Coordinates of C-alpha atoms in Angstrom, one line a residue:
M1007 CA -15.9 14.5 12.3
L1008 CA -17.1 11.5 14.4
K1009 CA -18.6 8.6 12.6
E1010 CA -19.8 5.2 14.0
A1011 CA -17.2 2.6 13.1
M1012 CA -17.8 -0.4 10.8
F1013 CA -16.6 -3.8 11.9
Y1014 CA -16.8 -4.0 15.7
E1015 CA -18.7 -5.9 18.2
Q1016 CA -19.9 -4.9 21.7
L1017 CA -18.8 -6.8 24.7
E1018 CA -19.6 -6.8 28.4
D1019 CA -19.0 -3.6 30.5
K1020 CA -19.3 -1.3 27.5
K1021 CA -16.2 -2.8 26.0
V1022 CA -15.9 -3.3 22.3
R1023 CA -13.7 -5.4 20.0
C1024 CA -12.7 -3.6 16.7
N1025 CA -12.5 -6.1 13.8
L1026 CA -11.1 -3.7 11.2
C1027 CA -7.4 -4.8 11.3
N1028 CA -5.7 -7.8 12.5
H1029 CA -4.9 -6.3 16.0
R1030 CA -8.6 -6.9 16.7
C1031 CA -8.3 -4.5 19.7
R1032 CA -10.4 -5.0 22.7
I1033 CA -11.2 -1.4 23.9
A1034 CA -12.5 -0.2 27.1
E1035 CA -15.1 2.7 27.3
G1036 CA -13.4 6.0 26.7
K1037 CA -10.2 4.4 25.3
T1038 CA -8.8 4.2 21.7
G1039 CA -7.4 1.3 19.8
F1040 CA -3.8 0.6 18.8
C1041 CA -4.2 3.1 15.9
K1042 CA -5.2 5.9 18.3
V1043 CA -8.1 7.0 16.0
R1044 CA -10.9 4.7 16.9
Q1045 CA -12.5 5.4 20.2
N1046 CA -15.1 3.5 22.4
K1047 CA -17.7 6.0 23.5
E1048 CA -20.3 4.5 25.9
G1049 CA -20.1 1.2 24.3
K1050 CA -20.0 2.3 20.6
L1051 CA -16.9 2.4 18.5
Y1052 CA -16.3 5.6 16.5
S1053 CA -13.7 6.8 13.9
L1054 CA -12.3 10.1 15.1
I1055 CA -10.9 10.9 11.5
Y1056 CA -13.8 10.8 9.0
N1057 CA -13.1 13.6 6.6
T1058 CA -9.8 14.3 8.2
V1059 CA -7.2 14.8 5.6
S1060 CA -3.5 15.6 6.5
S1061 CA -2.0 15.1 3.1
E1062 CA -3.3 15.8 -0.4
A1063 CA -1.5 15.6 -3.7
V1064 CA -1.8 14.9 -7.4
D1065 CA 0.9 12.1 -7.9
P1066 CA 2.0 10.1 -10.9
I1067 CA 0.7 6.6 -10.3
E1068 CA 4.2 5.4 -10.5
K1069 CA 5.0 7.2 -7.3
K1070 CA 2.9 4.8 -5.3
P1071 CA 4.6 2.9 -6.7
L1072 CA 2.3 1.2 -9.2
F1073 CA 3.9 0.3 -12.5
H1074 CA 1.3 -1.9 -14.0
F1075 CA -1.9 0.0 -13.1
Y1076 CA -2.9 2.7 -15.6
P1077 CA 0.9 3.6 -16.3
G1078 CA 1.5 7.3 -17.2
T1079 CA -1.6 8.6 -15.5
Y1080 CA -2.1 10.6 -12.3
S1081 CA -3.7 9.6 -9.0
Y1082 CA -5.4 11.9 -6.7
S1083 CA -3.8 11.0 -3.3
L1084 CA -5.0 11.5 0.2
G1085 CA -3.7 10.7 3.5
T1086 CA -5.0 11.0 7.1
I1087 CA -3.6 10.7 10.6
G1088 CA -2.5 7.5 12.6
C1089 CA -1.5 4.0 12.0
N1090 CA -1.9 0.5 13.1
F1091 CA 1.8 -0.2 12.9
R1092 CA 4.7 1.3 14.8
C1093 CA 7.6 1.0 12.2
K1094 CA 10.8 2.4 13.6
H1095 CA 11.8 3.3 10.0
C1096 CA 8.6 5.1 9.0
Q1097 CA 9.2 7.9 6.5
N1098 CA 5.8 9.5 7.2
W1099 CA 6.1 9.3 10.9
T1100 CA 4.9 13.0 11.3
I1101 CA 1.4 12.0 10.3
S1102 CA 1.3 8.4 11.1
Q1103 CA 2.6 8.6 14.7
V1104 CA 1.3 12.1 15.6
N1105 CA -1.5 12.5 18.2
L1106 CA -4.8 13.7 16.6
D1107 CA -5.0 17.0 18.7
E1108 CA -1.4 17.9 17.5
A1109 CA -1.9 17.3 13.8
Q1110 CA -2.5 19.8 11.1
S1111 CA -5.5 18.8 8.9
V1112 CA -8.3 19.8 6.9
E1113 CA -11.7 18.4 6.3
I1114 CA -12.5 17.0 2.8
T1115 CA -15.7 15.1 2.3
P1116 CA -15.9 12.0 0.0
E1117 CA -17.9 14.1 -2.5
Q1118 CA -15.3 16.9 -2.5
A1119 CA -12.5 14.3 -2.9
I1120 CA -14.1 12.9 -6.0
D1121 CA -14.8 16.4 -7.4
R1122 CA -11.1 17.4 -6.9
A1123 CA -9.7 14.2 -8.6
L1124 CA -11.8 14.7 -11.6
A1125 CA -10.9 18.3 -11.8
A1126 CA -7.3 17.6 -11.7
G1127 CA -7.7 15.1 -14.5
C1128 CA -6.7 12.0 -12.5
K1129 CA -7.6 8.5 -13.5
S1130 CA -7.6 7.2 -9.9
I1131 CA -7.9 8.1 -6.3
A1132 CA -5.3 6.6 -3.8
W1133 CA -5.5 6.4 0.0
T1134 CA -1.8 6.6 0.9
Y1135 CA 0.8 8.3 2.9
N1136 CA -0.3 6.5 6.1
E1137 CA -2.5 3.4 6.5
P1138 CA -5.8 3.7 4.8
T1139 CA -7.3 0.7 6.7
I1140 CA -7.7 2.8 9.7
W1141 CA -9.6 5.3 7.7
Y1142 CA -12.0 2.6 6.4
E1143 CA -15.4 4.4 6.7
Y1144 CA -14.2 7.4 4.8
T1145 CA -12.3 5.3 2.1
Y1146 CA -15.3 3.0 1.7
D1147 CA -17.7 5.9 1.2
S1148 CA -15.3 7.5 -1.2
A1149 CA -14.5 4.3 -3.1
K1150 CA -18.2 3.8 -3.9
L1151 CA -18.5 7.4 -5.2
A1152 CA -15.2 7.0 -7.2
K1153 CA -16.6 4.0 -9.0
E1154 CA -19.8 5.8 -10.0
A1155 CA -17.5 8.6 -11.3
G1156 CA -15.3 6.3 -13.3
L1157 CA -12.3 6.6 -11.2
A1158 CA -10.0 3.7 -10.4
T1159 CA -9.3 3.2 -6.6
V1160 CA -6.0 2.3 -4.9
Y1161 CA -5.0 1.3 -1.3
V1162 CA -1.4 1.9 -0.5
T1163 CA -1.4 -0.4 2.6
N1164 CA 0.6 -2.4 5.2
G1165 CA -1.8 -5.3 4.5
Y1166 CA -3.1 -5.6 8.1
I1167 CA -6.8 -5.3 7.1
T1168 CA -9.1 -8.1 8.3
P1169 CA -10.4 -10.6 5.7
E1170 CA -14.0 -9.4 6.3
A1171 CA -13.1 -5.8 5.9
L1172 CA -11.2 -6.4 2.7
K1173 CA -14.0 -8.5 1.3
H1174 CA -16.6 -5.8 2.0
I1175 CA -14.6 -3.1 0.2
S1176 CA -13.5 -5.3 -2.6
P1177 CA -16.2 -4.4 -5.1
Y1178 CA -15.0 -0.7 -5.0
L1179 CA -11.2 -1.4 -4.7
D1180 CA -9.1 -1.9 -7.9
A1181 CA -5.5 -1.9 -6.6
F1182 CA -3.9 -3.2 -3.5
R1183 CA -0.3 -1.9 -3.3
V1184 CA 1.0 -3.8 -0.3
D1185 CA 4.2 -3.6 1.7
I1186 CA 5.8 -6.9 2.7
K1187 CA 8.2 -5.3 5.0
A1188 CA 10.2 -8.4 5.8
F1189 CA 9.9 -12.1 5.7
T1190 CA 10.4 -13.0 9.3
E1191 CA 8.1 -12.7 12.4
K1192 CA 11.0 -11.3 14.3
F1193 CA 11.2 -8.2 12.1
Y1194 CA 7.4 -7.5 12.3
H1195 CA 7.4 -7.9 16.0
E1196 CA 10.5 -5.8 16.8
L1197 CA 10.3 -3.0 14.0
S1198 CA 6.5 -2.7 13.4
S1199 CA 4.7 -4.1 16.4
A1200 CA 2.7 -6.5 14.2
H1201 CA 2.8 -10.0 12.6
L1202 CA 3.8 -11.2 9.2
Q1203 CA 1.1 -13.8 8.4
P1204 CA -1.9 -11.6 8.4
V1205 CA 0.0 -9.4 5.6
L1206 CA 0.7 -12.4 3.5
D1207 CA -3.0 -13.5 4.0
S1208 CA -4.4 -10.1 2.9
A1209 CA -2.2 -9.9 -0.2
K1210 CA -3.3 -13.4 -1.3
L1211 CA -7.0 -12.6 -0.7
A1212 CA -6.8 -9.3 -2.5
R1213 CA -5.5 -11.2 -5.6
E1214 CA -8.2 -13.8 -5.2
L1215 CA -10.9 -11.0 -5.1
G1216 CA -9.8 -9.7 -8.4
M1217 CA -7.6 -6.6 -7.2
H1218 CA -4.4 -5.7 -9.0
V1219 CA -1.6 -6.4 -6.6
E1220 CA 1.9 -5.0 -6.5
V1221 CA 4.4 -5.6 -3.6
V1222 CA 7.0 -3.3 -2.2
Y1223 CA 9.8 -4.8 -0.2
L1224 CA 12.0 -2.1 1.5
V1225 CA 15.6 -3.6 1.9
I1226 CA 17.0 -2.5 5.1
P1227 CA 20.7 -3.5 5.8
T1228 CA 21.1 -6.1 8.5
F1229 CA 17.4 -6.3 9.2
N1230 CA 15.8 -8.0 6.1
D1231 CA 18.5 -8.2 3.5
S1232 CA 19.9 -11.7 3.7
S1233 CA 20.0 -13.6 0.6
D1234 CA 17.8 -16.4 2.0
E1235 CA 15.1 -13.9 3.1
L1236 CA 15.1 -12.2 -0.2
R1237 CA 14.7 -15.7 -1.9
D1238 CA 12.0 -16.7 0.5
V1239 CA 9.8 -13.6 -0.1
S1240 CA 10.4 -13.9 -3.9
R1241 CA 9.4 -17.5 -3.9
W1242 CA 6.4 -16.9 -1.8
V1243 CA 5.2 -14.2 -4.3
V1244 CA 5.6 -16.6 -7.3
E1245 CA 3.7 -19.4 -5.6
N1246 CA 0.9 -17.2 -4.0
L1247 CA 0.4 -14.1 -6.0
G1248 CA 1.8 -15.3 -9.4
K1249 CA 5.1 -14.8 -11.3
E1250 CA 3.6 -11.8 -13.1
T1251 CA 3.2 -9.9 -9.9
P1252 CA 5.3 -6.6 -9.9
V1253 CA 7.7 -6.6 -7.0
H1254 CA 9.5 -3.4 -6.0
F1255 CA 12.7 -3.7 -4.0
T1256 CA 13.3 -0.3 -2.6
R1257 CA 16.4 1.4 -1.1
F1258 CA 16.3 2.3 2.6
H1259 CA 17.3 5.7 3.7
P1260 CA 17.8 6.5 7.5
Y1261 CA 14.4 7.8 9.0
Y1262 CA 12.7 8.3 12.3
K1263 CA 14.1 5.7 14.9
L1264 CA 16.6 4.0 12.5
Q1265 CA 18.8 7.0 11.9
N1266 CA 21.9 4.9 12.8
V1267 CA 21.4 2.5 9.8
S1268 CA 23.1 3.2 6.6
P1269 CA 21.3 3.4 3.3
T1270 CA 21.0 0.1 1.3
P1271 CA 24.1 -0.5 -0.8
I1272 CA 23.1 -0.7 -4.5
E1273 CA 24.8 -3.9 -4.7
T1274 CA 22.4 -5.4 -2.3
L1275 CA 19.5 -4.2 -4.5
D1276 CA 21.0 -5.7 -7.6
L1277 CA 21.3 -9.0 -5.7
A1278 CA 17.7 -8.8 -4.7
H1279 CA 16.8 -8.4 -8.4
E1280 CA 19.1 -11.3 -9.4
I1281 CA 17.5 -13.6 -6.7
A1282 CA 13.9 -12.6 -7.5
T1283 CA 14.5 -13.2 -11.2
E1284 CA 16.0 -16.6 -10.5
E1285 CA 12.9 -17.4 -8.6
G1286 CA 10.7 -16.8 -11.6
L1287 CA 9.4 -13.3 -11.0
E1288 CA 9.0 -11.6 -14.4
Y1289 CA 8.6 -8.0 -13.3
V1290 CA 11.2 -7.0 -10.8
Y1291 CA 11.9 -3.3 -10.0
L1292 CA 14.4 -1.4 -7.9
G1293 CA 13.1 1.9 -6.2
N1294 CA 14.5 4.8 -4.6
V1295 CA 17.4 4.6 -7.1
L1296 CA 18.2 7.2 -9.6
S1297 CA 18.8 6.1 -13.3
S1298 CA 18.6 2.3 -12.7
K1299 CA 17.5 0.2 -15.7
Y1300 CA 15.5 -1.7 -13.3
E1301 CA 12.9 1.1 -13.2
H1302 CA 11.9 0.2 -16.7
T1303 CA 9.4 -2.6 -17.7
F1304 CA 11.0 -5.3 -19.9
C1305 CA 9.0 -7.8 -22.1
P1306 CA 9.7 -11.2 -20.6
S1307 CA 9.1 -12.8 -24.0
C1308 CA 11.5 -10.8 -26.2
G1309 CA 13.5 -8.8 -23.7
N1310 CA 12.8 -5.4 -25.2
M1311 CA 12.1 -2.4 -23.0
I1312 CA 8.4 -1.6 -23.3
I1313 CA 7.9 1.0 -20.6
G1314 CA 10.7 3.5 -19.9
R1315 CA 10.6 5.5 -16.9
G1316 CA 12.2 8.6 -15.5
V1317 CA 11.6 10.1 -12.0
F1318 CA 8.1 8.9 -11.2
D1319 CA 6.9 9.2 -14.7
V1320 CA 6.8 7.3 -18.1
E1321 CA 9.0 8.7 -20.7
E1322 CA 8.2 6.2 -23.4
S1323 CA 5.9 3.2 -24.1
H1324 CA 6.0 0.5 -26.4
L1325 CA 2.7 -1.0 -25.5
T1326 CA -0.1 -1.3 -27.9
E1327 CA -3.5 -0.2 -27.0
D1328 CA -4.5 -3.6 -25.9
N1329 CA -1.4 -3.9 -23.7
K1330 CA 0.6 -6.0 -25.8
C1331 CA 4.5 -5.6 -26.6
E1332 CA 5.0 -3.7 -29.8
Y1333 CA 7.9 -5.8 -30.7
C1334 CA 6.7 -9.4 -30.3
G1335 CA 3.0 -9.2 -29.6
A1336 CA 3.1 -10.8 -26.1
S1337 CA 0.4 -9.8 -23.7
I1338 CA 1.7 -7.7 -20.8
P1339 CA -0.3 -7.9 -17.5
I1340 CA -1.3 -4.1 -17.3
Y1341 CA -4.4 -3.1 -15.4
G1342 CA -6.0 -0.3 -17.5
K1343 CA -4.5 1.6 -20.3
Y1344 CA -1.5 3.6 -20.6
G1345 CA -2.1 7.3 -20.2
G1346 CA -0.6 8.2 -23.5
Y1347 CA -3.6 6.8 -25.2
L1348 CA -6.3 8.6 -23.1

C-alpha cells in the first residue's frame, strides 16, 4: 500500500529530500532513497511499505532485548522490509536487504495489529526485526492507536532517525532499544554505510524526551572489541544516558557477509562486563550466551539477584510491586510492572 511520506521537502525539478533518517536522501523523480522503500513519484515522496509485514511474532520482551521494561511480559512484534543501513553482519538480511518485489509479506493494518496484540495478551507492541524508522508512517499511526488501547510501544532501532521525526513520535513511543554498533566512525562507515554521531544523538534525545532507553553493543572480534573502545562506549553511556541505563554486550555469530569472522570469545564478553562495571554502569548484561549469570539483574545496593532469567524469559523475581528490591528496599529503575503481578 502506498502512503504519502512524512518528513520530506520538495526541491527543484521534481526532486525531494527525505528528512526521516540522517541520510537525508536527495531523491530524483522515479527513484527511491537509500532504504529502497521510499520513492519519489512526480515530486511527492511515498512509503512503499505501509501495511507491509514480513515478520510477526509474540515474543517475550526480554528477546528484544529489553530487561527493564515490563519484565516478564510479552510483546507483539512486527517487522517489514528494507533498511537504511547496509550492515555486513546483519542477522535479518533476508528481510532488511531484499528487494520489495522479491519479499514474502502480508498486509496488516494498524487497527488489525492492535487487535492482534490485545488478543494475544501482550503488554506492548514492538517494531523490530528490521529498522522501524523506514516504516515511520505505519508505526506512527499504530503507536497512536496502541496508546489509546493501553499498550506500551517499542522501537528496536539502529538510532538513525532524525531529531524532528523522533520528537514527533515521542508522545506515543515508550521504549527506544538502540544498537550502538561500535564506537568508531570507521566501523560505521565500512560495515554499516552510516555514521556514528547521529546514533549517539538520537539515543541521548530519546532519553531527554522521556523514553526508556536500553543499549545493545554487538561485540565483533577484531572490529569493535578493543578494551579502549569498550571503555569509551561505556563511559559515553554513563555520561550521556546515565549509569542506570541497561547495556547489553552481545555475542557475535557469523552472518551474511562476515561468515569468515569467528564468534565472540566468552572471555571478551566477560572483559566488556568488567570494563563497563568499572566505568560505573550499574546494569550490564551479556547476551547470546547460554547460562550466564550476567543475564540476571542484581541490585546495585545489596548485590542480591532480583530478576533471574532463563532463555528469553523471567524465571524468578524479587521485585516488589513498586519496583523495589525485596531484600534491601532500594528502588530499581524498571519501566512498568513485572508481568507476574498482572
